[in-house]
PDB file of C-alpha atoms in Angstrom:
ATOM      1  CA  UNK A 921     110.024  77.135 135.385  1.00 47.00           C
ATOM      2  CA  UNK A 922     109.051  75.080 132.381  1.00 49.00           C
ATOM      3  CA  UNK A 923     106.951  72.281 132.463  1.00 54.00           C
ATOM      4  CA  UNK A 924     105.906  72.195 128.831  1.00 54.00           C
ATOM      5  CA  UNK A 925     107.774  69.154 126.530  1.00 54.00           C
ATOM      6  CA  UNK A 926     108.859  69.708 123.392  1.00 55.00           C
ATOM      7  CA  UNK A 927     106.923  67.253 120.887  1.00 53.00           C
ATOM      8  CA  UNK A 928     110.898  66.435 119.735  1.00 52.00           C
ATOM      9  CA  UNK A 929     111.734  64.943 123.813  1.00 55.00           C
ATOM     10  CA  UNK A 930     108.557  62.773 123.409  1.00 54.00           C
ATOM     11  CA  UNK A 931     109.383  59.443 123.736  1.00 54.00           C
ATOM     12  CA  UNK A 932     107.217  56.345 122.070  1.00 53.00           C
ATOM     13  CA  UNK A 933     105.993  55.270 119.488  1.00 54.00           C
ATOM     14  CA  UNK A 934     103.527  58.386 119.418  1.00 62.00           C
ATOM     15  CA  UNK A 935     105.945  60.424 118.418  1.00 60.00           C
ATOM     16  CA  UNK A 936     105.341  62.142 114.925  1.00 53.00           C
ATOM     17  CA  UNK A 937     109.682  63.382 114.900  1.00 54.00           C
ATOM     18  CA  UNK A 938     110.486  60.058 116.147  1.00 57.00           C
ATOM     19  CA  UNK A 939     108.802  57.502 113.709  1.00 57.00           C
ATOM     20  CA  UNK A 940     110.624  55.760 111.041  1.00 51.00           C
ATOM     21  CA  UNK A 941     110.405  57.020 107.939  1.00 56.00           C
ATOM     22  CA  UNK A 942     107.859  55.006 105.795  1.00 62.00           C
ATOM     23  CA  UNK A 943     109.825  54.039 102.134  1.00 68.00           C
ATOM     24  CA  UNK A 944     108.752  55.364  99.333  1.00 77.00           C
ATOM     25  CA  UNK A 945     106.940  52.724  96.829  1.00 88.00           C
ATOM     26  CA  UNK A 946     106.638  52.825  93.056  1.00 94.00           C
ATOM     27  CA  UNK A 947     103.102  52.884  91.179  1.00 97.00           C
ATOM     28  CA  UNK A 948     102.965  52.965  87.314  1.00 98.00           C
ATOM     29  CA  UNK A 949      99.970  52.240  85.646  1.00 98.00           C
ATOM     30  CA  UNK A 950     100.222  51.982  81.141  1.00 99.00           C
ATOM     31  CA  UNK A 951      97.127  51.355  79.010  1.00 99.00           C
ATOM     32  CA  UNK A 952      96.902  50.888  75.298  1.00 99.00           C
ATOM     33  CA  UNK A 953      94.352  51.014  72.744  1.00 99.00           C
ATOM     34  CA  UNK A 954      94.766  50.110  69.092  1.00 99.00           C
ATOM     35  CA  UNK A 955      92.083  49.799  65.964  1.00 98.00           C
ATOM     36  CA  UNK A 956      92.629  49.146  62.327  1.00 98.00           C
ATOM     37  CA  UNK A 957      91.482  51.383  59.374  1.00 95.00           C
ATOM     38  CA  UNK A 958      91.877  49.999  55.631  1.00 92.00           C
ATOM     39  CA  UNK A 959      93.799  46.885  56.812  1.00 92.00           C
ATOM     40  CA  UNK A 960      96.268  49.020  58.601  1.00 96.00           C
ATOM     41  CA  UNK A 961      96.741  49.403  62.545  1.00 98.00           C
ATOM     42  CA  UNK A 962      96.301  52.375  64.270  1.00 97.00           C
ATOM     43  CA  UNK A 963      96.859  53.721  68.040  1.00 98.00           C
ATOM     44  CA  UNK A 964      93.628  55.080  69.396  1.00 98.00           C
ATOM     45  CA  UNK A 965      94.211  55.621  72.916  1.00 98.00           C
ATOM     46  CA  UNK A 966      97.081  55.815  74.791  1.00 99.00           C
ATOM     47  CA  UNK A 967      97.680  56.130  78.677  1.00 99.00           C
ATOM     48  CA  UNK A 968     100.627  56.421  81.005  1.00 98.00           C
ATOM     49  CA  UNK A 969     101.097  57.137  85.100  1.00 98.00           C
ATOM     50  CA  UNK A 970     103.924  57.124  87.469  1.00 98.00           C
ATOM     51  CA  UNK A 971     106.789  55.222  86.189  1.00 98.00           C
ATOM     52  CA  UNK A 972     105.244  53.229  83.344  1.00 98.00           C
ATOM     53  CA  UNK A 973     106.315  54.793  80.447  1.00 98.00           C
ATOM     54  CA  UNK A 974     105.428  53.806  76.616  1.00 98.00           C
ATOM     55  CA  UNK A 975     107.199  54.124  73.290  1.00 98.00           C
ATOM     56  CA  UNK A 976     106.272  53.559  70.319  1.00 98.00           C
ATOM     57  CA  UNK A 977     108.792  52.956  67.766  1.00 97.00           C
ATOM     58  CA  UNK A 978     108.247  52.704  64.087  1.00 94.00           C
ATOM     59  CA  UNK A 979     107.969  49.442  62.729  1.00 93.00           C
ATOM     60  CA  UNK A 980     108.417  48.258  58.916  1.00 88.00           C
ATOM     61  CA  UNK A 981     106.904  45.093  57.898  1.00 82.00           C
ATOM     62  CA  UNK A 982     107.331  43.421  53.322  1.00 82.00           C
ATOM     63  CA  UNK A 983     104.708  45.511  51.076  1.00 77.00           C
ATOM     64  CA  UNK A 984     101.345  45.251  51.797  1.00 78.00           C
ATOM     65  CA  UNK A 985     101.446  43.616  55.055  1.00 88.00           C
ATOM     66  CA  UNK A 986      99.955  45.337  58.321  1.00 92.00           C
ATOM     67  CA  UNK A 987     103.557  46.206  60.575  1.00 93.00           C
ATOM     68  CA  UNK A 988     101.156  46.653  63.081  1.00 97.00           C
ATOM     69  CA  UNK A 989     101.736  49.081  66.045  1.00 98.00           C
ATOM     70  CA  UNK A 990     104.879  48.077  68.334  1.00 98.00           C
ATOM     71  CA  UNK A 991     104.381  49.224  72.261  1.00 99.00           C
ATOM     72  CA  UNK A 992     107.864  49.100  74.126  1.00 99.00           C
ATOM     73  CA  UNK A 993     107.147  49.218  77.977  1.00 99.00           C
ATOM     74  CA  UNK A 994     109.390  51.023  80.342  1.00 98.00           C
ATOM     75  CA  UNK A 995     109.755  51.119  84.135  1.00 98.00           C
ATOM     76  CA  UNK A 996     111.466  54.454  84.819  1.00 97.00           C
ATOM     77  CA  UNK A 997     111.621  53.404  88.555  1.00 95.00           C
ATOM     78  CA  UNK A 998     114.459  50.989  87.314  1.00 94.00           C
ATOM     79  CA  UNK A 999     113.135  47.668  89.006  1.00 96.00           C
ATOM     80  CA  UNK A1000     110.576  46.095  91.642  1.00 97.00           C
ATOM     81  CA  UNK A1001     110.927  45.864  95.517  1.00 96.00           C
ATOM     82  CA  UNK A1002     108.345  45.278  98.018  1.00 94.00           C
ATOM     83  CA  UNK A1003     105.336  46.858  98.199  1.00 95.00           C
ATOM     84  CA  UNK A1004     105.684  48.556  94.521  1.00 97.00           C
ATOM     85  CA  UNK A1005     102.937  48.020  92.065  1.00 98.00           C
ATOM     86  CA  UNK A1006     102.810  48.177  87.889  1.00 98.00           C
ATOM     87  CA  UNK A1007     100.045  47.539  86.056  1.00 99.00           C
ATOM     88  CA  UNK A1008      99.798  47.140  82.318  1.00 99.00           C
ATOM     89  CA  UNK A1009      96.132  47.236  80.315  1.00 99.00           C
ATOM     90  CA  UNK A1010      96.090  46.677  76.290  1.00 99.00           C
ATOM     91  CA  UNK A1011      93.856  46.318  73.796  1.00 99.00           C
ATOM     92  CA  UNK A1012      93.920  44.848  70.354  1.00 99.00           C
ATOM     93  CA  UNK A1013      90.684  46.019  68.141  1.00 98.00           C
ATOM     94  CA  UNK A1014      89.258  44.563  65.140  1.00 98.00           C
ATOM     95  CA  UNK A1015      91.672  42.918  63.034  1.00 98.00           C
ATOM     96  CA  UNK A1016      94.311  44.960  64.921  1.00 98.00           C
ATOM     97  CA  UNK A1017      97.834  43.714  65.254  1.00 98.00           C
ATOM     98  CA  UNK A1018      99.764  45.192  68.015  1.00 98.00           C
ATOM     99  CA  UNK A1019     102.828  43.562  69.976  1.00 98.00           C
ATOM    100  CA  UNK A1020     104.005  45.057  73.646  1.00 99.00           C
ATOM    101  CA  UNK A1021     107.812  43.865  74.701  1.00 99.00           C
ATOM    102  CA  UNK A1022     110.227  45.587  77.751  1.00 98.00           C
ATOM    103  CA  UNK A1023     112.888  47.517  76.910  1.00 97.00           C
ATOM    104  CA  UNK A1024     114.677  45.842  79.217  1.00 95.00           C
ATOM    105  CA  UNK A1025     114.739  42.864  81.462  1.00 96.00           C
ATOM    106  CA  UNK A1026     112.663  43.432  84.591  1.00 97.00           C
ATOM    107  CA  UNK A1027     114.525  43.134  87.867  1.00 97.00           C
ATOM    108  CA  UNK A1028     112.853  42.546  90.975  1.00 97.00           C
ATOM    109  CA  UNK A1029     115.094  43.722  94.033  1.00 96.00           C
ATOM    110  CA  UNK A1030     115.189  42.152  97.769  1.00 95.00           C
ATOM    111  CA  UNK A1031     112.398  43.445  99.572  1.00 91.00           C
ATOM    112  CA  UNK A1032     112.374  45.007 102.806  1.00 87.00           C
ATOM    113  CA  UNK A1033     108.991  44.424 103.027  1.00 86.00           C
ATOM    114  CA  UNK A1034     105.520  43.730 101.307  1.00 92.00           C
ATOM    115  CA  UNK A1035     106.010  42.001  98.029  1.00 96.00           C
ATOM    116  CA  UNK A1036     105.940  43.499  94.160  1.00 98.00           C
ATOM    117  CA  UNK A1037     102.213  43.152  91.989  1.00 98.00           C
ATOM    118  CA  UNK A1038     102.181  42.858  88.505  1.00 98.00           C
ATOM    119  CA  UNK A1039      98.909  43.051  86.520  1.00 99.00           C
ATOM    120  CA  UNK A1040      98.497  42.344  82.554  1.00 99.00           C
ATOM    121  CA  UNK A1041      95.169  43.103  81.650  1.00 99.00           C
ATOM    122  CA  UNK A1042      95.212  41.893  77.528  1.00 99.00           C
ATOM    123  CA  UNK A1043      92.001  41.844  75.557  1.00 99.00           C
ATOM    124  CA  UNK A1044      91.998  41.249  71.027  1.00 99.00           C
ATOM    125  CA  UNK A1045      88.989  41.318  69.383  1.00 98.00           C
ATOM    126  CA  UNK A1046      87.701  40.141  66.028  1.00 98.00           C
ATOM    127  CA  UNK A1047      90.489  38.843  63.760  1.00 98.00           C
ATOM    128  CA  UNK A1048      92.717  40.930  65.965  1.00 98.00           C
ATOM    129  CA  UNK A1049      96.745  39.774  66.637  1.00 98.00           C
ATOM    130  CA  UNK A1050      98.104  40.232  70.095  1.00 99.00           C
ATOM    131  CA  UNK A1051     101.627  39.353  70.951  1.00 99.00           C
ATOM    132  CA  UNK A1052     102.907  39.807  74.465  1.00 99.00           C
ATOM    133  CA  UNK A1053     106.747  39.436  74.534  1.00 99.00           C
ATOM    134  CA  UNK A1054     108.402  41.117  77.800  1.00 99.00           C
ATOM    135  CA  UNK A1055     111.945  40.445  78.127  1.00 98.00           C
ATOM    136  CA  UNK A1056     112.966  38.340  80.890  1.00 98.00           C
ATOM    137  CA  UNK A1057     112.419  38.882  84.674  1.00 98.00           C
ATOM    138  CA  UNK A1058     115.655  38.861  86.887  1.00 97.00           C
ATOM    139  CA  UNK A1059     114.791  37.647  90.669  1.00 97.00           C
ATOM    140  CA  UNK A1060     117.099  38.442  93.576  1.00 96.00           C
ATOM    141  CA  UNK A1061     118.078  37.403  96.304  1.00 95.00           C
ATOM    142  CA  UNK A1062     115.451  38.340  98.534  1.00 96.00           C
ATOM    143  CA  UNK A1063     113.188  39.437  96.034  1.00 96.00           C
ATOM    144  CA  UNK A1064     108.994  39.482  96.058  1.00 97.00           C
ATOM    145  CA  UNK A1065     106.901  39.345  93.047  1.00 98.00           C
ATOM    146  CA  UNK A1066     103.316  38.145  92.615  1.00 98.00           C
ATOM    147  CA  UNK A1067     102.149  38.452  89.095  1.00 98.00           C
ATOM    148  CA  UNK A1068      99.282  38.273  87.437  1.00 99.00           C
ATOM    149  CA  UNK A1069      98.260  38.120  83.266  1.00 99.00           C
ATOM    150  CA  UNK A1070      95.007  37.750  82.266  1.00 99.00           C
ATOM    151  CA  UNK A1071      93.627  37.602  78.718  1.00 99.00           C
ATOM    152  CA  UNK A1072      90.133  38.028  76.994  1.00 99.00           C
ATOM    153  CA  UNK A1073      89.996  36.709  73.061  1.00 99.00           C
ATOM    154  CA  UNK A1074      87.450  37.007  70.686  1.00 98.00           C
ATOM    155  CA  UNK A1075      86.295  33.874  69.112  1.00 97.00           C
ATOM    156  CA  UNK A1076      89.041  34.016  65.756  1.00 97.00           C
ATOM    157  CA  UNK A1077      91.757  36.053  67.553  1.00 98.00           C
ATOM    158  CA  UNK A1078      95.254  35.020  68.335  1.00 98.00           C
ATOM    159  CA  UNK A1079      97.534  35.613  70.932  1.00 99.00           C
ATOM    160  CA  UNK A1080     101.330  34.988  71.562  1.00 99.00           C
ATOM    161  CA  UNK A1081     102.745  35.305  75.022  1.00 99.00           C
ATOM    162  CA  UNK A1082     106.192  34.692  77.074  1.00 99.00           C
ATOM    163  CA  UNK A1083     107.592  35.044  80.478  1.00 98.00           C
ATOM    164  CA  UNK A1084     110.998  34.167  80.984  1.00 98.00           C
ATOM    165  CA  UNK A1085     112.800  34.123  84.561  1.00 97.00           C
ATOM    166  CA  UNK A1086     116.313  34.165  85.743  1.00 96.00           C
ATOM    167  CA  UNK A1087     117.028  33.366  89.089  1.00 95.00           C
ATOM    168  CA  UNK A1088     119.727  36.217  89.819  1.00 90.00           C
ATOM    169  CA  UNK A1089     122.758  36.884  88.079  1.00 87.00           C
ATOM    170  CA  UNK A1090     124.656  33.839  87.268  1.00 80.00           C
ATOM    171  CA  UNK A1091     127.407  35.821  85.916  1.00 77.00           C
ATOM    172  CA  UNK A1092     127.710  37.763  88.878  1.00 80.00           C
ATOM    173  CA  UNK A1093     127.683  34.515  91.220  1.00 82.00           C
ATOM    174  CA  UNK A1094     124.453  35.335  92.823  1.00 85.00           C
ATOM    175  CA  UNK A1095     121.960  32.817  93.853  1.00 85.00           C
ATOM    176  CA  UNK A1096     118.445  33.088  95.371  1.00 92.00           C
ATOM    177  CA  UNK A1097     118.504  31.613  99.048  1.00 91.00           C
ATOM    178  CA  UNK A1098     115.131  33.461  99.749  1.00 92.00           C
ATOM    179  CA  UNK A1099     112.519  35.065  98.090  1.00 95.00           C
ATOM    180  CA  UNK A1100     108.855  34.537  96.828  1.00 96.00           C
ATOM    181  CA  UNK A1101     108.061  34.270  93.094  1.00 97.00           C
ATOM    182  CA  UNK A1102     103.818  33.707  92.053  1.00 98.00           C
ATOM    183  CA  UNK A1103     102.865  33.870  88.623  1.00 98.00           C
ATOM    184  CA  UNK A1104      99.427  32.855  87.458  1.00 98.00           C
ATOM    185  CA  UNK A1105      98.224  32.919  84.123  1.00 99.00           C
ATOM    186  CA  UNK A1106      94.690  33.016  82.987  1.00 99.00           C
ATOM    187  CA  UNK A1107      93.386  33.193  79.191  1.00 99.00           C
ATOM    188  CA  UNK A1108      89.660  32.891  77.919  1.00 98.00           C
ATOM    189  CA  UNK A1109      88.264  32.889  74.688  1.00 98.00           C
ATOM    190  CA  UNK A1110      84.655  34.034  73.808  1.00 97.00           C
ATOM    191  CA  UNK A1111      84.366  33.954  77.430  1.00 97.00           C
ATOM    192  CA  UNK A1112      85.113  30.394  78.436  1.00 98.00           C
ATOM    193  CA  UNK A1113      88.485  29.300  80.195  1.00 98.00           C
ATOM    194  CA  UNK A1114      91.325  28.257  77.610  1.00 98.00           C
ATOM    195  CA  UNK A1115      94.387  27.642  79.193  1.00 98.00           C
ATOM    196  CA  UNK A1116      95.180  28.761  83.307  1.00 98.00           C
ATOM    197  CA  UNK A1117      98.568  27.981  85.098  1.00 97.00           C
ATOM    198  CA  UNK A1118     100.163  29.050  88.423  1.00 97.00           C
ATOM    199  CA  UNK A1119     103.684  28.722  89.610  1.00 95.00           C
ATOM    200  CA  UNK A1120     104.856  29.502  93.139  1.00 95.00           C
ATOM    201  CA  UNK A1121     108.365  29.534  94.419  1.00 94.00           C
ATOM    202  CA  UNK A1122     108.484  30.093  98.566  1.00 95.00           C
ATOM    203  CA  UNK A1123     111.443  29.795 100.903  1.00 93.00           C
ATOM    204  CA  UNK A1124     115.056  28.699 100.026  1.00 93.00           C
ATOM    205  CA  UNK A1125     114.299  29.368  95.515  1.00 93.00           C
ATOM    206  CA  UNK A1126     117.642  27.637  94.559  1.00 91.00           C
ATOM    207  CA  UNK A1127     117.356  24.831  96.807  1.00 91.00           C
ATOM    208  CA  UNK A1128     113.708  24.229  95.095  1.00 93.00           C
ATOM    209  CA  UNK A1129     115.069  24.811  91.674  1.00 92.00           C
ATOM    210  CA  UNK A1130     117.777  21.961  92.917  1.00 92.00           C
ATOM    211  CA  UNK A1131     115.629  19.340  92.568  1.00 91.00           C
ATOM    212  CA  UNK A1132     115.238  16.920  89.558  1.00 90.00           C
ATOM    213  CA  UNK A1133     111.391  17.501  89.486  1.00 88.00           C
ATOM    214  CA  UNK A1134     111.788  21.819  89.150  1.00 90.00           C
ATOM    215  CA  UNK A1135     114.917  23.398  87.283  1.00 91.00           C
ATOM    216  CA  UNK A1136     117.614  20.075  88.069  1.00 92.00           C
ATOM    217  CA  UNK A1137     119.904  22.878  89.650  1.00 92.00           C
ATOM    218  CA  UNK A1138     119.393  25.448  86.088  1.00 94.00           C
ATOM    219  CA  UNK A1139     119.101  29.019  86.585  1.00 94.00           C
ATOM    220  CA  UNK A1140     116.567  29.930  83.647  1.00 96.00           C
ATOM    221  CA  UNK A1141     113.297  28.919  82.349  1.00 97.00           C
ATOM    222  CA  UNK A1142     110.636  30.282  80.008  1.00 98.00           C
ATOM    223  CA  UNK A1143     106.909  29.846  79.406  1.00 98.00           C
ATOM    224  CA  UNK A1144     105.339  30.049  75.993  1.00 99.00           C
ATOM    225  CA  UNK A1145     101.269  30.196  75.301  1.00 99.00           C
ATOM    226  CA  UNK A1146      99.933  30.167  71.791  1.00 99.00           C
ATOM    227  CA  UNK A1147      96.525  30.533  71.701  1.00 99.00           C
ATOM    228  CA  UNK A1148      94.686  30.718  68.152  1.00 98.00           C
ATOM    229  CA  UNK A1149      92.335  28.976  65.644  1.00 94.00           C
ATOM    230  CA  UNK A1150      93.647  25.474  65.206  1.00 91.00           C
ATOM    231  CA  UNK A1151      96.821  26.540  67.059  1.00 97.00           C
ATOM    232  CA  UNK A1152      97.563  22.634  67.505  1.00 97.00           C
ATOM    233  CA  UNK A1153      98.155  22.532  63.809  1.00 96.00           C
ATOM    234  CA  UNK A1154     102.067  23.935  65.036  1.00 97.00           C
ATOM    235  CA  UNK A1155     103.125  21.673  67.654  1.00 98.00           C
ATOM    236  CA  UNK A1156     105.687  19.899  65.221  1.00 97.00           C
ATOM    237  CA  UNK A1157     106.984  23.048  63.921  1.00 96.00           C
ATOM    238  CA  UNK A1158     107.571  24.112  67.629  1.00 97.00           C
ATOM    239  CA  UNK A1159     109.095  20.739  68.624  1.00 98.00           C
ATOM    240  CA  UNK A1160     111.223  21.122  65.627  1.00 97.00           C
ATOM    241  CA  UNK A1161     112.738  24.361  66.843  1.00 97.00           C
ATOM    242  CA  UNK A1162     112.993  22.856  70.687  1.00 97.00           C
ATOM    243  CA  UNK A1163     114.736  20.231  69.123  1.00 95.00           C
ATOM    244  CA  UNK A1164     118.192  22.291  70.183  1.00 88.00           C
ATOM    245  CA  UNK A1165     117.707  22.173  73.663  1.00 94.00           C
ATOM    246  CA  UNK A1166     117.095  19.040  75.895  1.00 91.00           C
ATOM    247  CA  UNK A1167     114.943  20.416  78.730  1.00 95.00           C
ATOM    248  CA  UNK A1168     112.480  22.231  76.192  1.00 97.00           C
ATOM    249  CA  UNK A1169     109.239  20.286  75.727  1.00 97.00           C
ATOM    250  CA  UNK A1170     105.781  21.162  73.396  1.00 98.00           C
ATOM    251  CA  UNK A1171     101.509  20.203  74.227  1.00 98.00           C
ATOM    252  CA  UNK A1172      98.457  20.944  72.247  1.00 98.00           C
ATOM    253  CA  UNK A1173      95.246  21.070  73.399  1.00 93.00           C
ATOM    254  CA  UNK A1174      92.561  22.655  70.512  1.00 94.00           C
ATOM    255  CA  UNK A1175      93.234  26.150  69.807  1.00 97.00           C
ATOM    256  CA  UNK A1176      96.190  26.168  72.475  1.00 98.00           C
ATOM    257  CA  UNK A1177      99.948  25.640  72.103  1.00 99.00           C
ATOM    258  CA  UNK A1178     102.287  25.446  75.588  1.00 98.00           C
ATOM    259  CA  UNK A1179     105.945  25.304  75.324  1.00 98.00           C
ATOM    260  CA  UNK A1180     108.152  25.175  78.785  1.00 97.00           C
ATOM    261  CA  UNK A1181     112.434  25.607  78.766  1.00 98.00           C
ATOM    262  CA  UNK A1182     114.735  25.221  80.932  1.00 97.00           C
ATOM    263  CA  UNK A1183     118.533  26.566  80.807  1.00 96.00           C
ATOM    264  CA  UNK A1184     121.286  26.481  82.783  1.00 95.00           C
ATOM    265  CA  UNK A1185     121.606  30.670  81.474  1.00 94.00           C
ATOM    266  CA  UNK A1186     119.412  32.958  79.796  1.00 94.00           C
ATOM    267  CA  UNK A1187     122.078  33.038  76.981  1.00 94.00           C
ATOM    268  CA  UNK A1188     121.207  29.565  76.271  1.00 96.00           C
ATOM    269  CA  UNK A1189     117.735  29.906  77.112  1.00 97.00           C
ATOM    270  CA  UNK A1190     117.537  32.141  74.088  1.00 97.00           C
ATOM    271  CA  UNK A1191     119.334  30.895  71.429  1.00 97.00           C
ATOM    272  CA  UNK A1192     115.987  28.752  71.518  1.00 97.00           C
ATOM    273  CA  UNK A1193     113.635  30.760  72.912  1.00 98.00           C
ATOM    274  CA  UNK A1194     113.816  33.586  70.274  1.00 97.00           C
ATOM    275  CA  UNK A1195     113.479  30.978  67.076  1.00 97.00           C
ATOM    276  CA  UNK A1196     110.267  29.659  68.891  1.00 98.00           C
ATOM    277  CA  UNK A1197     108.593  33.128  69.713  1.00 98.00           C
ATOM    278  CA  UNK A1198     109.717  34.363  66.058  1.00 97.00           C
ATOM    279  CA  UNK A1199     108.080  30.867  64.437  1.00 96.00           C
ATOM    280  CA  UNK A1200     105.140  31.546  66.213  1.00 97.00           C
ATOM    281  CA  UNK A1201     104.304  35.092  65.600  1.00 95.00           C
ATOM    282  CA  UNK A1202     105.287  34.741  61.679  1.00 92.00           C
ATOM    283  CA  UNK A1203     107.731  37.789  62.683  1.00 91.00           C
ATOM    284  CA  UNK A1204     110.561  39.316  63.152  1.00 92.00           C
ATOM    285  CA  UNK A1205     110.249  39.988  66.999  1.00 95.00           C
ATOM    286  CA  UNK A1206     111.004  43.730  68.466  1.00 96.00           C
ATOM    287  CA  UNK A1207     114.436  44.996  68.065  1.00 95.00           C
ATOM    288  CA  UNK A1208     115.124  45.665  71.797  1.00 96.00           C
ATOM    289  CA  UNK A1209     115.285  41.600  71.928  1.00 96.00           C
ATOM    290  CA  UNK A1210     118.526  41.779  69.675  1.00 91.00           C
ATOM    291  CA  UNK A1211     120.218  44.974  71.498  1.00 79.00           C
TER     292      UNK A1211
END
């Protein structure tokens, strides 16, 4: 008597009811404008979108010295997984000193698919000061990140930058057995290429990080990029503070400063690694590094 078919009894692909359900993915997008008025830093423009979040905590710095303006980045999403994206854009006016850290360490979960993007868009100007000091990066097993920073200086600007990663939670007893890690770096001054680096862990991470010529079988590691006017001039300060841990080396090139560590845990990765980045920057660094 009825020959009609209920779109629900349709079988196939076709099938609107019948389709998987497609997994929700995280966007955040944070942007960040700063300027400086009578030799004092100010915010001028500030943007935030999906689950980047900003805060802005007050900062003190000794009498008559520019605090500058402290930018604390949040991801309210609570970590990375495949196919999520987070971008970050800041800029450092004229003579401007402004600083962005995480509130936390970033953790990038196993991916069911599609991989994680992060984007770092920095740009200083004139006599401007940018720092950019995220907290580590936590990779699991099975995690996917490809990230990106890339930085535009003026001609007397200087810029301070880490990225730390942990390969999983050593505490915890996890290792990485698969997952994808890309990070690429690229910073210009007036224009012209200053300093670009890639790394790229595919496949089987702890096996790679195994080997003498990667980690020698450690668990963290950190890069550090000082890029300013006669930057080389603090390579022997920096060894001096690497001096504490074996697989920590120091280069100069003119106007650049590159530090790389190794740990067997981030613990011990930053008993050094927050001297150095504290050295460099001529600061205290932001509070959430010491909570």
């Amino acid at each position: 008597m009825y020959d009609g078919t209920s779109p629900s009894d349709r079988p196939g692909e076709n099938n609107p009811l019948q389709r998987a359900p497609s997994l929700q993915r995280a966007k955040g997008r944070a942007r960040i404008t700063v300027g400086a008025t009578g030799g004092k830093t100010r915010l001028d423009d500030l943007y935030q979108d999906g689950c980047a979040k900003v805060r802005l905590p007050k900062v003190y710095g000794p009498e008559g010295r520019d605090p500058g303006v402290e930018a604390v980045l949040l991801n309210t999403a609570g970590g990375l997984t495949g196919g999520d994206v987070y971008a970050t854009e800041a800029e450092a006016g004229d003579g401007s000193h402004l600083t962005l850290t995480t509130q936390a360490c970033e953790r990038v979960y196993r991916a069911a698919s599609g991989i994680a993007r992060v984007e770092t868009r920095l740009s200083a100007g004139p006599g401007a000061c940018l720092n950019w000091l995220p907290q580590e990066t936590i990779l699991f097993d099975g995690g996917a990140l490809d990230r990106a920073l890339h930085v535009d200086l003026a001609e007397d600007a200087s810029f301070l930058a880490v990225e730390a990663l942990a390969l999983g939670r050593l505490a915890s007893g996890e290792t990485v057995t698969a997952g994808t890690f890309q990070d690429t770096w690229r910073v210009r001054r007036g224009g012209k290429l200053i300093y670009a680096d890639a790394a790229r862990l595919v496949g089987d991470i702890d096996g790679i990080a195994a080997g003498p010529a990667t980690l020698a079988g450690m668990n963290a590691m950190a890069t550090v990029a000082f890029a300013a006017p006669e930057a080389e001039a603090r390579l022997d300060n920096a060894r001096a503070v690497l001096d504490d841990l074996a697989t920590a080396g120091a280069s100069a090139l003119p106007g650049v400063l590159v530090c790389r560590l190794v740990a067997p845990d981030t613990q011990t990765l930053r008993k050094t690694l927050v001297p150095l980045l504290a050295a460099l920057a001529g600061r205290d660094l932001p509070r959430v590094w010491h909570l």
